[in-house]
Amino acid sequence: MSILQKIGFSVVVFAMVNLLLIIVFSDNGLMELNRLKNTRAIIDSKNAKLVLENRNLSRIIDRLKHDPAYIEAIARKELHMIGKDEVVIKLPNRN
């Protein structure tokens, strides 16, 4: 190999190493890509949880619109309501 070929080869290798360093460590390099992948995974996980929550809420809404027994159960539990002809007896606390 002549001296000119060695210099040319050295310049090409130097340029390739510099390009590799720029790709890996630049602002939009591989490190940023990995960070974005991690961020996307977190967002996808949160999105999946929200999809499940939306499905559950849709079921509850549907039951509240169409299921009188469910409405009664919610009224008794959360609003402490009683039915017609029912009597509530309050007992003293045993504390």
CSV table of N, CA and C in Angstrom, one decimal:
chain,number,residue,atom,x,y,z
A,1,MET,N,0.8,-1.2,0.0
A,1,MET,CA,0.0,0.0,0.0
A,1,MET,C,0.9,1.2,0.0
A,2,SER,N,0.5,2.1,-0.9
A,2,SER,CA,1.3,3.4,-0.9
A,2,SER,C,0.9,4.3,0.2
A,3,ILE,N,1.8,5.3,0.4
A,3,ILE,CA,1.5,6.3,1.5
A,3,ILE,C,0.2,7.0,1.2
A,4,LEU,N,-0.1,7.3,0.0
A,4,LEU,CA,-1.4,8.0,-0.4
A,4,LEU,C,-2.6,7.1,0.0
A,5,GLN,N,-2.5,5.8,-0.3
A,5,GLN,CA,-3.6,4.9,0.1
A,5,GLN,C,-3.7,4.8,1.6
A,6,LYS,N,-2.6,4.8,2.3
A,6,LYS,CA,-2.7,4.7,3.8
A,6,LYS,C,-3.4,6.0,4.3
A,7,ILE,N,-3.0,7.1,3.8
A,7,ILE,CA,-3.6,8.4,4.2
A,7,ILE,C,-5.1,8.4,3.9
A,8,GLY,N,-5.4,8.0,2.7
A,8,GLY,CA,-6.9,7.9,2.3
A,8,GLY,C,-7.6,7.0,3.2
A,9,PHE,N,-7.1,5.8,3.5
A,9,PHE,CA,-7.7,4.8,4.4
A,9,PHE,C,-7.9,5.4,5.8
A,10,SER,N,-6.9,6.1,6.3
A,10,SER,CA,-6.9,6.7,7.6
A,10,SER,C,-8.0,7.8,7.7
A,11,VAL,N,-8.2,8.6,6.6
A,11,VAL,CA,-9.2,9.6,6.6
A,11,VAL,C,-10.6,9.0,6.6
A,12,VAL,N,-10.8,7.9,5.8
A,12,VAL,CA,-12.1,7.2,5.7
A,12,VAL,C,-12.4,6.6,7.1
A,13,VAL,N,-11.4,6.0,7.7
A,13,VAL,CA,-11.7,5.4,9.1
A,13,VAL,C,-12.0,6.5,10.1
A,14,PHE,N,-11.3,7.6,10.0
A,14,PHE,CA,-11.5,8.7,11.0
A,14,PHE,C,-12.9,9.3,10.8
A,15,ALA,N,-13.3,9.4,9.5
A,15,ALA,CA,-14.6,10.0,9.2
A,15,ALA,C,-15.7,9.0,9.7
A,16,MET,N,-15.5,7.7,9.5
A,16,MET,CA,-16.5,6.7,9.9
A,16,MET,C,-16.7,6.7,11.4
A,17,VAL,N,-15.5,6.8,12.1
A,17,VAL,CA,-15.6,6.8,13.6
A,17,VAL,C,-16.3,8.1,14.1
A,18,ASN,N,-16.0,9.2,13.5
A,18,ASN,CA,-16.7,10.5,13.8
A,18,ASN,C,-18.2,10.4,13.6
A,19,LEU,N,-18.6,9.8,12.4
A,19,LEU,CA,-20.0,9.7,12.1
A,19,LEU,C,-20.7,8.8,13.1
A,20,LEU,N,-20.0,7.7,13.5
A,20,LEU,CA,-20.6,6.8,14.5
A,20,LEU,C,-20.8,7.5,15.9
A,21,LEU,N,-19.8,8.3,16.3
A,21,LEU,CA,-19.9,9.1,17.5
A,21,LEU,C,-21.0,10.1,17.4
A,22,ILE,N,-21.2,10.7,16.3
A,22,ILE,CA,-22.2,11.7,16.1
A,22,ILE,C,-23.6,11.0,16.2
A,23,ILE,N,-23.7,9.8,15.6
A,23,ILE,CA,-25.0,9.1,15.6
A,23,ILE,C,-25.3,8.7,17.0
A,24,VAL,N,-24.4,8.2,17.8
A,24,VAL,CA,-24.6,7.7,19.1
A,24,VAL,C,-24.8,8.8,20.1
A,25,PHE,N,-24.0,9.8,20.1
A,25,PHE,CA,-24.1,10.8,21.2
A,25,PHE,C,-24.7,12.2,20.8
A,26,SER,N,-25.1,12.4,19.6
A,26,SER,CA,-25.7,13.7,19.3
A,26,SER,C,-27.1,13.8,19.9
A,27,ASP,N,-27.7,15.0,19.8
A,27,ASP,CA,-29.0,15.3,20.5
A,27,ASP,C,-30.1,14.3,20.0
A,28,ASN,N,-30.1,13.9,18.8
A,28,ASN,CA,-31.1,13.0,18.3
A,28,ASN,C,-30.5,11.6,17.9
A,29,GLY,N,-29.5,11.2,18.7
A,29,GLY,CA,-28.8,10.0,18.4
A,29,GLY,C,-29.5,8.8,19.1
A,30,LEU,N,-28.7,7.7,19.2
A,30,LEU,CA,-29.3,6.5,19.8
A,30,LEU,C,-29.7,6.6,21.2
A,31,MET,N,-29.0,7.4,22.0
A,31,MET,CA,-29.4,7.6,23.4
A,31,MET,C,-30.8,8.3,23.5
A,32,GLU,N,-31.1,9.2,22.6
A,32,GLU,CA,-32.4,9.9,22.5
A,32,GLU,C,-33.4,8.9,22.1
A,33,LEU,N,-33.1,8.0,21.1
A,33,LEU,CA,-34.0,7.0,20.6
A,33,LEU,C,-34.4,6.0,21.7
A,34,ASN,N,-33.4,5.6,22.5
A,34,ASN,CA,-33.7,4.7,23.7
A,34,ASN,C,-34.6,5.4,24.7
A,35,ARG,N,-34.3,6.7,24.9
A,35,ARG,CA,-35.2,7.4,25.9
A,35,ARG,C,-36.6,7.5,25.4
A,36,LEU,N,-36.7,7.8,24.1
A,36,LEU,CA,-38.1,7.9,23.5
A,36,LEU,C,-38.8,6.6,23.5
A,37,LYS,N,-38.1,5.5,23.3
A,37,LYS,CA,-38.7,4.1,23.4
A,37,LYS,C,-39.2,3.9,24.8
A,38,ASN,N,-38.4,4.2,25.8
A,38,ASN,CA,-38.8,4.0,27.2
A,38,ASN,C,-40.0,4.9,27.5
A,39,THR,N,-40.0,6.1,27.0
A,39,THR,CA,-41.2,7.0,27.2
A,39,THR,C,-42.4,6.4,26.6
A,40,ARG,N,-42.3,5.9,25.4
A,40,ARG,CA,-43.4,5.3,24.7
A,40,ARG,C,-43.9,4.1,25.4
A,41,ALA,N,-43.1,3.3,25.9
A,41,ALA,CA,-43.5,2.1,26.7
A,41,ALA,C,-44.3,2.5,27.9
A,42,ILE,N,-43.9,3.6,28.6
A,42,ILE,CA,-44.6,4.0,29.8
A,42,ILE,C,-46.0,4.6,29.3
A,43,ILE,N,-46.0,5.3,28.3
A,43,ILE,CA,-47.3,5.9,27.8
A,43,ILE,C,-48.2,4.8,27.3
A,44,ASP,N,-47.7,3.8,26.6
A,44,ASP,CA,-48.5,2.7,26.2
A,44,ASP,C,-49.1,1.9,27.4
A,45,SER,N,-48.3,1.8,28.4
A,45,SER,CA,-48.8,1.1,29.6
A,45,SER,C,-50.0,1.9,30.3
A,46,LYS,N,-49.8,3.2,30.4
A,46,LYS,CA,-50.8,4.1,31.0
A,46,LYS,C,-52.1,4.1,30.1
A,47,ASN,N,-51.9,4.0,28.8
A,47,ASN,CA,-53.0,4.0,27.8
A,47,ASN,C,-53.8,2.7,28.0
A,48,ALA,N,-53.1,1.6,28.2
A,48,ALA,CA,-53.8,0.3,28.4
A,48,ALA,C,-54.6,0.3,29.6
A,49,LYS,N,-54.1,0.9,30.7
A,49,LYS,CA,-54.8,1.0,32.0
A,49,LYS,C,-56.1,1.9,31.8
A,50,LEU,N,-55.9,3.0,31.0
A,50,LEU,CA,-57.0,3.9,30.8
A,50,LEU,C,-58.1,3.2,29.9
A,51,VAL,N,-57.7,2.4,29.0
A,51,VAL,CA,-58.7,1.7,28.2
A,51,VAL,C,-59.5,0.7,29.0
A,52,LEU,N,-58.8,0.0,30.0
A,52,LEU,CA,-59.6,-0.8,30.9
A,52,LEU,C,-60.5,0.0,31.8
A,53,GLU,N,-60.0,1.1,32.3
A,53,GLU,CA,-60.9,1.9,33.1
A,53,GLU,C,-62.1,2.4,32.3
A,54,ASN,N,-61.9,2.8,31.1
A,54,ASN,CA,-63.0,3.3,30.3
A,54,ASN,C,-64.0,2.2,30.0
A,55,ARG,N,-63.6,1.0,29.8
A,55,ARG,CA,-64.5,-0.1,29.6
A,55,ARG,C,-65.3,-0.4,30.9
A,56,ASN,N,-64.7,-0.3,32.0
A,56,ASN,CA,-65.4,-0.5,33.3
A,56,ASN,C,-66.4,0.6,33.5
A,57,LEU,N,-66.0,1.8,33.2
A,57,LEU,CA,-66.9,2.9,33.4
A,57,LEU,C,-68.1,2.8,32.4
A,58,SER,N,-67.8,2.4,31.2
A,58,SER,CA,-68.9,2.2,30.2
A,58,SER,C,-69.9,1.1,30.7
A,59,ARG,N,-69.4,0.1,31.3
A,59,ARG,CA,-70.3,-1.0,31.8
A,59,ARG,C,-71.1,-0.4,33.0
A,60,ILE,N,-70.5,0.4,33.9
A,60,ILE,CA,-71.3,1.0,35.0
A,60,ILE,C,-72.3,1.9,34.4
A,61,ILE,N,-72.0,2.7,33.5
A,61,ILE,CA,-73.0,3.7,32.9
A,61,ILE,C,-74.1,2.9,32.3
A,62,ASP,N,-73.8,1.8,31.5
A,62,ASP,CA,-74.9,1.0,30.9
A,62,ASP,C,-75.8,0.4,32.0
A,63,ARG,N,-75.2,-0.1,33.1
A,63,ARG,CA,-76.0,-0.7,34.1
A,63,ARG,C,-76.9,0.4,34.8
A,64,LEU,N,-76.3,1.6,35.0
A,64,LEU,CA,-77.1,2.7,35.6
A,64,LEU,C,-78.2,3.1,34.7
A,65,LYS,N,-78.1,3.0,33.4
A,65,LYS,CA,-79.1,3.4,32.5
A,65,LYS,C,-80.2,2.3,32.4
A,66,HIS,N,-79.9,1.0,32.5
A,66,HIS,CA,-80.8,0.0,32.2
A,66,HIS,C,-81.1,-1.1,33.3
A,67,ASP,N,-80.4,-1.0,34.4
A,67,ASP,CA,-80.6,-2.1,35.4
A,67,ASP,C,-81.1,-1.5,36.7
A,68,PRO,N,-82.4,-1.6,37.0
A,68,PRO,CA,-83.0,-1.0,38.2
A,68,PRO,C,-82.5,-1.6,39.5
A,69,ALA,N,-82.2,-2.9,39.4
A,69,ALA,CA,-81.6,-3.5,40.6
A,69,ALA,C,-80.2,-2.9,41.0
A,70,TYR,N,-79.4,-2.6,40.0
A,70,TYR,CA,-78.1,-2.0,40.2
A,70,TYR,C,-78.3,-0.6,40.8
A,71,ILE,N,-79.2,0.1,40.2
A,71,ILE,CA,-79.5,1.5,40.7
A,71,ILE,C,-79.9,1.4,42.2
A,72,GLU,N,-80.8,0.5,42.5
A,72,GLU,CA,-81.2,0.3,43.9
A,72,GLU,C,-80.1,0.0,44.8
A,73,ALA,N,-79.2,-0.9,44.4
A,73,ALA,CA,-78.0,-1.3,45.2
A,73,ALA,C,-77.1,-0.1,45.5
A,74,ILE,N,-76.9,0.7,44.4
A,74,ILE,CA,-76.0,1.8,44.6
A,74,ILE,C,-76.7,2.8,45.5
A,75,ALA,N,-78.0,3.1,45.4
A,75,ALA,CA,-78.7,4.0,46.3
A,75,ALA,C,-78.6,3.6,47.7
A,76,ARG,N,-78.8,2.3,48.0
A,76,ARG,CA,-78.7,1.8,49.3
A,76,ARG,C,-77.3,1.9,49.9
A,77,LYS,N,-76.3,1.5,49.1
A,77,LYS,CA,-75.0,1.5,49.6
A,77,LYS,C,-74.4,2.9,49.8
A,78,GLU,N,-74.5,3.7,48.7
A,78,GLU,CA,-73.8,5.0,48.7
A,78,GLU,C,-74.6,6.2,49.3
A,79,LEU,N,-75.9,6.1,49.2
A,79,LEU,CA,-76.8,7.2,49.6
A,79,LEU,C,-77.6,6.8,50.9
A,80,HIS,N,-77.4,5.6,51.4
A,80,HIS,CA,-78.0,5.0,52.6
A,80,HIS,C,-79.5,5.2,52.5
A,81,MET,N,-80.1,4.9,51.4
A,81,MET,CA,-81.5,5.0,51.2
A,81,MET,C,-82.2,3.6,51.6
A,82,ILE,N,-83.4,3.7,51.9
A,82,ILE,CA,-84.2,2.5,52.2
A,82,ILE,C,-85.4,2.4,51.3
A,83,GLY,N,-85.9,1.2,51.2
A,83,GLY,CA,-87.1,0.9,50.4
A,83,GLY,C,-88.3,1.3,51.1
A,84,LYS,N,-89.4,1.3,50.3
A,84,LYS,CA,-90.7,1.5,50.8
A,84,LYS,C,-91.1,0.4,51.8
A,85,ASP,N,-91.7,0.8,52.9
A,85,ASP,CA,-92.1,-0.1,54.0
A,85,ASP,C,-90.9,-0.8,54.7
A,86,GLU,N,-89.8,-0.2,54.6
A,86,GLU,CA,-88.6,-0.7,55.4
A,86,GLU,C,-88.4,0.2,56.6
A,87,VAL,N,-87.9,-0.3,57.7
A,87,VAL,CA,-87.6,0.4,58.9
A,87,VAL,C,-86.2,0.3,59.2
A,88,VAL,N,-85.5,1.4,59.6
A,88,VAL,CA,-84.1,1.4,60.0
A,88,VAL,C,-84.1,1.5,61.5
A,89,ILE,N,-83.4,0.5,62.1
A,89,ILE,CA,-83.2,0.5,63.6
A,89,ILE,C,-81.7,0.9,63.9
A,90,LYS,N,-81.5,1.9,64.6
A,90,LYS,CA,-80.1,2.3,64.9
A,90,LYS,C,-79.8,1.8,66.3
A,91,LEU,N,-78.7,1.1,66.4
A,91,LEU,CA,-78.3,0.5,67.6
A,91,LEU,C,-77.1,1.3,68.2
A,92,PRO,N,-77.0,1.5,69.5
A,92,PRO,CA,-75.9,2.2,70.0
A,92,PRO,C,-74.6,1.5,69.8
A,93,ASN,N,-73.5,2.3,69.7
A,93,ASN,CA,-72.2,1.7,69.5
A,93,ASN,C,-71.7,1.0,70.8
A,94,ARG,N,-71.0,0.0,70.6
A,94,ARG,CA,-70.5,-0.8,71.8
A,94,ARG,C,-69.1,-0.4,72.2
A,95,ASN,N,-68.7,0.8,71.9
A,95,ASN,CA,-67.3,1.3,72.2
A,95,ASN,C,-67.2,1.7,73.6
